[in-house]
């Protein structure tokens, strides 16, 4: 059996995910595994068509594909995302169609499910025979029970390949055939001294007209007082290297080498309102956007956008992508920011409605920024917070020293055992319920 492993870590041999693959390889010496470095080699793959074609040839000849990658900000690394785009752009999907596939990730299991959902969607779009996903904690390999569990998964996958098992489809193909065209003159919204930054990857290329029109309209609503920044105009030398240089003191390996860090500190962190504008590309935004989010990781697990108003301007079928909507919501909530709203061009069938929604987005963002309104987090923000809190306190305090310092100083270590009044109340109540009088009356 020939398995192609598509490696999604930007790291080389030290990749945690690849230790899991190496373990599987050791247990299945009779199986041929070919590991193809995607995330680390993306520039080479993109520039040299022969290299890309060779990968596609190997996929075609393989019996199955194993997508093996680390979680990167709710999804895959930006470079891995770029590979998925290249397969689409270069019409190489037929090499994947009908091929059995499985997903293996390592992470701290913070929104691992959104990355799994994303890749499952891609496999469905490409008509692959998806077996299952396996989300390993990055320390699982040290535990015997977890190693056995991983091997059970691999056994099942290999059996599915050998027996040509049928695979269920989870997602419908996406469709989007409306375009926004403004109807009304922009209704002006004063920014009242609030700093508004609109960040976009919009380009003049085909398929971006709708996004560009929404962008132009919103900018006009803000009466020219919003700063529009094009991600493509910034010098961003490359994707996150995963080197964790930032862990100690939030300095990035790219410091001084490109525009990103200064731009983040001077333009984004000083804004009151951030609007992220992009078009859906496969089942996420573009890989340019993904690289942006990956590179923000130099802030590690510190909510560097806390207190800001965040809105999204999206062109594409967001209604068909609840996974992506969840990513936007969760991202905003864990940042302790406020999700003002998401406006998409899906409403364009109703003339004038997008215009009104854009005006409302602008108006609310200024109103909330003025009153410092942050809505309470849902499970997404709260659950995410607890995972980070526990991990920084425990497993990943090293190398994330800066996070530990920040969490300690900002009261983020809000473990329930520190709440002495609740502990006292619980103690009293547990004594009380044991008294016959109270127990009889269900007190
Ligand atoms: C930039 C960056 C972003 C990450 N984002 C997530 C995330 O969203 N969720 C998560 O659970 N882990 C996240 N992680 C942790 C990695 O997924 C985890 O450490 C993984 O095991 C690294 O695998 P690798 O060594 O193969 O690259 C992130 C790590 C980095 C460096």
XYZ file of C-alpha atoms and ligand atoms in Angstrom:
474
model
C 0.000 0.000 0.000
C 1.315 3.434 -0.928
C 0.370 6.354 1.298
C 1.116 9.943 0.430
C 1.526 12.098 3.509
C 0.936 15.775 2.826
C 2.918 17.510 5.545
C 1.415 20.747 6.793
C 3.972 21.890 9.367
C 6.319 24.759 8.501
C 8.962 23.045 10.624
C 11.433 20.437 9.368
C 12.339 17.224 11.147
C 11.425 18.686 14.552
C 7.746 18.875 13.606
C 5.622 17.328 16.356
C 3.106 16.066 13.796
C 5.844 14.248 11.933
C 6.790 12.334 15.109
C 3.278 10.849 14.984
C 3.757 9.954 11.329
C 7.185 8.439 12.108
C 5.568 6.337 14.845
C 2.954 5.040 12.403
C 5.674 4.306 9.838
C 7.602 2.278 12.393
C 4.531 0.172 13.185
C 3.753 -0.450 9.502
C 7.122 -1.265 7.900
C 5.475 -3.062 4.983
C 3.533 0.074 3.976
C 5.207 2.680 1.774
C 4.891 6.214 3.110
C 6.004 9.165 1.055
C 6.083 12.401 2.997
C 5.738 15.512 0.892
C 6.729 18.744 2.537
C 3.993 21.172 1.599
C 3.976 24.008 4.134
C 7.739 24.457 4.374
C 8.305 24.203 0.609
C 5.300 26.131 -0.699
C 7.272 28.871 -2.446
C 9.339 26.271 -4.299
C 6.193 24.289 -5.164
C 4.375 27.381 -6.409
C 7.285 28.724 -8.477
C 8.297 25.455 -10.114
C 5.410 23.896 -11.968
C 7.429 20.705 -12.469
C 7.659 20.276 -8.688
C 3.919 20.825 -8.312
C 3.189 18.415 -11.185
C 5.416 15.801 -9.595
C 3.419 16.017 -6.342
C 0.194 15.631 -8.288
C 1.609 12.609 -10.126
C 2.502 11.014 -6.788
C -0.966 11.679 -5.396
C -2.475 10.077 -8.482
C -0.326 6.967 -8.107
C -0.953 6.600 -4.357
C -3.546 4.348 -2.735
C -4.491 6.983 -0.176
C -3.717 10.461 1.111
C -2.977 11.343 4.720
C -3.349 15.050 5.457
C -0.967 15.475 8.417
C -0.739 18.965 9.859
C -0.596 21.063 13.003
C -3.461 23.374 13.921
C -2.682 26.954 12.985
C -5.120 29.627 14.208
C -8.366 27.656 13.867
C -7.246 26.046 10.595
C -4.226 24.877 8.619
C -1.038 26.919 8.109
C -1.358 29.627 5.428
C 1.134 27.792 3.187
C -0.892 24.577 3.341
C -3.952 26.641 2.460
C -2.037 28.016 -0.527
C -1.382 24.464 -1.716
C -5.115 23.746 -1.597
C -5.680 26.888 -3.686
C -3.016 25.813 -6.170
C -4.674 22.434 -6.647
C -7.879 24.311 -7.466
C -6.217 26.944 -9.675
C -4.144 24.445 -11.616
C -7.088 22.109 -12.142
C -5.380 19.220 -10.371
C -8.430 18.067 -8.407
C -8.960 14.916 -10.552
C -5.742 13.464 -9.055
C -7.450 13.526 -5.644
C -10.930 12.451 -6.703
C -11.999 9.014 -5.559
C -8.859 8.689 -3.398
C -9.272 7.552 0.219
C -8.226 10.262 2.650
C -7.751 10.784 6.371
C -6.697 13.705 8.532
C -4.181 13.603 11.371
C -3.580 16.757 13.402
C -1.567 17.686 16.453
C -2.491 20.681 18.576
C -3.634 21.742 22.017
C -7.152 21.080 20.686
C -8.159 24.718 20.608
C -10.639 24.826 17.731
C -9.211 21.669 16.241
C -12.748 20.849 15.095
C -12.923 23.905 12.805
C -9.724 22.801 11.041
C -11.087 19.263 10.737
C -14.394 20.535 9.377
C -12.521 22.667 6.856
C -10.425 19.841 5.510
C -13.363 17.460 5.487
C -15.148 20.026 3.314
C -12.181 20.196 0.938
C -12.123 16.382 0.665
C -15.855 16.405 -0.106
C -15.399 19.173 -2.690
C -12.682 17.118 -4.339
C -14.783 13.952 -4.194
C -12.263 12.120 -2.021
C -13.325 9.121 0.050
C -12.969 10.598 3.502
C -12.368 7.957 6.167
C -12.016 10.025 9.388
C -10.065 12.659 11.220
C -7.827 12.115 14.254
C -7.077 15.031 16.531
C -4.088 14.211 18.717
C -2.969 16.373 21.579
C 0.652 17.372 20.975
C 1.742 15.302 24.006
C -0.275 12.167 23.261
C 2.663 10.259 21.855
C 4.160 10.079 25.353
C 1.185 8.035 26.576
C 0.850 4.358 25.846
C -2.961 4.367 25.769
C -2.909 7.223 23.259
C -0.352 5.464 21.066
C -2.640 2.430 20.991
C -5.629 4.635 20.159
C -3.724 6.190 17.264
C -2.848 2.753 15.908
C -6.514 1.741 16.071
C -7.329 4.727 13.887
C -4.583 3.822 11.418
C -5.750 0.186 11.307
C -9.259 1.332 10.465
C -7.998 3.694 7.777
C -5.803 1.080 6.118
C -8.640 -1.438 6.223
C -10.953 1.084 4.548
C -8.351 1.594 1.814
C -7.769 -2.114 1.258
C -11.452 -2.977 1.203
C -12.365 0.043 -0.892
C -14.979 1.058 1.668
C -17.648 3.567 0.729
C -17.439 7.023 2.314
C -20.274 9.310 3.325
C -20.348 12.889 2.146
C -20.822 15.523 4.849
C -20.999 18.801 2.940
C -22.946 20.113 -0.033
C -20.941 21.808 -2.772
C -20.938 25.591 -2.408
C -22.766 27.921 -4.759
C -22.696 31.683 -4.964
C -24.151 33.645 -7.833
C -25.125 37.057 -6.505
C -23.099 40.226 -6.781
C -23.431 43.364 -4.796
C -24.231 46.515 -6.713
C -24.901 49.640 -4.646
C -28.353 51.164 -5.013
C -28.382 54.008 -2.509
C -26.026 56.906 -2.061
C -23.845 56.196 1.009
C -25.413 57.428 4.257
C -22.564 59.126 6.084
C -21.528 57.991 9.554
C -19.225 60.237 11.571
C -16.374 58.404 13.283
C -16.401 60.837 16.251
C -12.634 60.671 16.580
C -12.560 56.863 16.654
C -9.848 55.260 14.580
C -11.284 52.926 11.951
C -9.067 50.595 9.935
C -10.366 48.465 7.086
C -8.023 45.631 6.208
C -8.499 43.797 2.946
C -6.894 41.469 0.449
C -9.210 42.727 -2.318
C -7.609 42.820 -5.739
C -8.727 43.918 -9.156
C -8.838 40.312 -10.274
C -11.890 38.487 -11.554
C -14.462 37.601 -8.912
C -13.538 40.456 -6.586
C -15.813 43.145 -8.053
C -18.500 42.561 -5.454
C -16.045 42.822 -2.551
C -14.489 45.931 -4.048
C -17.891 47.602 -4.362
C -18.763 46.797 -0.732
C -15.396 48.170 0.300
C -15.875 51.387 -1.672
C -19.372 51.856 -0.289
C -18.306 51.279 3.331
C -15.365 53.639 2.949
C -17.763 56.283 1.634
C -20.140 55.633 4.566
C -17.223 56.356 6.908
C -16.943 59.615 5.015
C -13.316 59.064 4.047
C -12.319 58.889 7.715
C -11.466 55.177 7.670
C -7.982 54.028 6.782
C -8.014 51.270 4.155
C -5.009 48.946 4.163
C -4.389 46.409 1.429
C -2.681 43.281 2.699
C -1.121 42.811 -0.735
C 0.573 46.208 -0.461
C 2.367 45.266 2.763
C 5.722 43.540 2.577
C 5.107 40.215 4.257
C 8.219 38.116 3.707
C 6.648 34.801 4.544
C 4.334 32.748 6.704
C 4.764 31.987 10.402
C 7.800 29.716 10.844
C 6.442 28.050 13.958
C 9.840 28.739 15.586
C 8.224 30.029 18.825
C 10.803 32.794 19.172
C 7.786 34.844 20.291
C 7.152 32.605 23.291
C 9.682 34.341 25.522
C 8.905 38.023 24.950
C 6.608 38.347 21.894
C 9.393 39.242 19.502
C 9.124 37.677 16.058
C 11.869 36.172 13.884
C 10.732 38.534 11.130
C 11.245 41.621 13.336
C 12.812 44.366 11.209
C 12.702 42.139 8.124
C 9.250 43.067 6.815
C 6.327 45.437 7.467
C 4.182 43.132 9.525
C 5.191 43.792 13.134
C 5.295 47.596 12.858
C 2.027 47.578 10.975
C 0.414 45.448 13.657
C 1.626 47.659 16.500
C 1.194 51.058 14.863
C -1.912 50.608 12.729
C -3.999 47.732 14.050
C -3.386 47.877 17.790
C -4.067 51.620 17.847
C -7.434 51.255 16.087
C -10.815 51.343 17.847
C -12.637 49.623 14.984
C -11.239 46.934 12.710
C -13.088 45.773 9.618
C -11.714 42.678 7.918
C -12.801 42.467 4.280
C -12.257 39.450 2.057
C -13.724 37.022 -0.440
C -14.310 33.369 0.306
C -11.774 31.131 -1.340
C -12.675 27.438 -1.124
C -14.046 27.177 2.435
C -12.117 30.009 4.110
C -10.739 33.363 3.035
C -7.618 33.546 0.862
C -4.245 32.153 1.947
C -3.091 35.798 2.149
C -5.619 36.305 4.928
C -4.539 33.046 6.538
C -0.916 34.161 6.537
C -2.015 37.411 8.151
C -3.711 35.533 11.004
C -0.753 33.137 11.377
C 1.694 36.005 11.620
C -0.351 37.622 14.403
C 0.797 34.687 16.521
C 3.819 36.698 17.682
C 1.300 37.926 20.318
C 1.102 34.237 21.303
C -1.985 33.664 23.520
C -2.390 37.289 24.589
C -5.649 38.915 23.441
C -3.962 41.807 21.643
C -7.236 43.138 20.176
C -9.031 43.272 23.541
C -11.652 46.017 23.711
C -11.831 46.607 19.951
C -14.856 46.519 17.705
C -14.427 43.990 14.882
C -16.584 43.628 11.794
C -16.338 41.432 8.730
C -17.158 42.255 5.136
C -17.430 39.051 3.180
C -18.044 38.258 -0.444
C -19.141 34.684 -0.927
C -21.392 31.922 0.393
C -20.902 32.434 4.143
C -24.400 31.143 4.927
C -23.299 27.774 3.591
C -20.193 27.870 5.778
C -21.252 27.873 9.442
C -17.749 26.616 10.216
C -16.222 29.843 8.915
C -18.766 31.969 10.736
C -17.837 30.096 13.900
C -14.166 30.865 13.289
C -14.916 34.599 12.931
C -17.041 34.580 16.089
C -14.592 32.531 18.127
C -11.621 34.594 16.963
C -13.317 37.817 18.058
C -14.477 36.386 21.371
C -11.129 34.930 22.460
C -9.596 38.297 21.583
C -12.027 39.829 24.114
C -13.184 42.077 21.288
C -16.737 42.725 20.123
C -18.103 41.219 16.923
C -20.130 44.162 15.595
C -21.460 42.228 12.633
C -20.753 40.374 9.440
C -22.053 41.800 6.171
C -22.002 39.567 3.108
C -23.004 40.120 -0.488
C -25.436 37.177 -0.206
C -28.158 39.739 0.547
C -27.562 41.444 -2.802
C -30.711 39.917 -4.322
C -32.705 42.386 -2.218
C -31.812 45.779 -3.755
C -30.505 48.306 -1.250
C -30.314 45.841 1.653
C -26.517 45.500 1.630
C -26.265 49.312 1.538
C -28.372 49.502 4.686
C -26.423 46.717 6.382
C -23.148 48.493 5.632
C -24.480 51.735 7.118
C -25.630 49.849 10.230
C -22.253 48.119 10.576
C -20.492 51.470 10.455
C -22.971 53.159 12.831
C -22.917 50.360 15.393
C -19.146 50.067 15.364
C -18.794 53.755 16.278
C -21.609 53.618 18.822
C -20.162 50.530 20.548
C -16.627 51.918 20.400
C -17.878 55.076 22.103
C -19.714 53.181 24.842
C -16.986 50.483 25.097
C -19.555 47.754 24.589
C -18.236 44.200 24.472
C -20.926 41.545 24.426
C -20.438 38.604 26.793
C -18.639 35.618 25.307
C -20.499 32.472 24.329
C -19.138 28.984 24.761
C -16.707 29.716 21.924
C -14.857 32.473 23.758
C -15.311 31.049 27.228
C -14.317 27.488 26.312
C -11.317 28.764 24.352
C -10.248 30.930 27.282
C -10.304 27.970 29.650
C -8.187 25.845 27.325
C -5.553 28.573 27.008
C -5.639 29.290 30.744
C -5.045 25.651 31.660
C -2.411 25.077 28.965
C -0.394 28.197 29.792
C -0.588 27.376 33.467
C 0.520 23.814 32.810
C 1.749 22.029 29.693
C 2.939 24.933 27.564
C 4.134 27.457 30.164
C 7.516 26.800 28.616
C 8.151 28.202 26.044
C 5.248 30.651 26.501
C 6.801 32.660 29.326
C 5.367 35.995 28.115
C 1.851 34.520 28.218
C 2.354 33.292 31.786
C 3.506 36.738 32.864
C 0.507 38.381 31.147
C -2.023 35.851 32.458
C -0.728 36.278 36.018
C -0.798 40.089 35.846
C -4.225 40.314 34.211
C -6.129 37.894 36.433
C -6.595 35.384 33.609
C -5.774 32.507 35.948
C -9.341 32.482 37.239
C -9.378 28.882 38.418
C -12.553 28.064 40.366
C -10.568 26.786 43.355
C -9.433 30.384 43.964
C -12.998 31.548 44.551
C -13.070 31.241 48.336
C -16.633 32.552 48.807
C -18.003 29.872 46.456
C -15.898 27.218 48.206
C -17.230 28.297 51.583
C -20.826 28.322 50.286
C -20.386 24.845 48.779
C -18.916 23.550 52.036
C -21.802 24.961 54.069
C -24.405 23.637 51.645
C -22.873 20.174 51.547
C -23.032 20.055 55.367
C -26.577 21.415 55.403
C -27.967 18.874 52.932
C -26.729 16.098 55.180
C -28.900 17.322 58.065
C -32.101 15.224 58.244
C -34.346 18.330 58.429
C -32.944 19.837 55.215
C -32.691 16.538 53.348
C -36.410 15.800 53.962
C -37.404 19.157 52.484
C -34.968 18.944 49.602
C -33.193 22.044 50.881
C 1.254 30.069 14.857
C 0.663 28.929 15.613
C -0.706 28.798 15.669
C -1.291 27.750 16.370
N -2.645 27.664 16.424
C -3.230 26.668 17.122
C -4.651 26.571 17.211
O -5.415 27.370 16.645
N -5.179 25.561 17.948
C -4.388 24.654 18.607
O -4.926 23.790 19.273
N -3.037 24.706 18.510
C -2.439 25.690 17.792
N -1.075 25.752 17.700
C -0.263 24.681 18.323
C 0.245 23.669 17.284
O -0.808 23.176 16.507
C 0.918 22.475 17.959
O 1.978 22.928 18.735
C 1.386 21.446 16.958
O 1.634 20.230 17.633
C 2.654 21.855 16.236
O 2.958 20.850 15.292
P 4.249 20.883 14.377
O 5.455 20.808 15.306
O 4.132 19.644 13.534
O 4.254 22.118 13.586
C -0.463 26.791 17.018
C 0.929 26.927 16.965
C 1.489 27.983 16.270
C 2.984 28.118 16.221
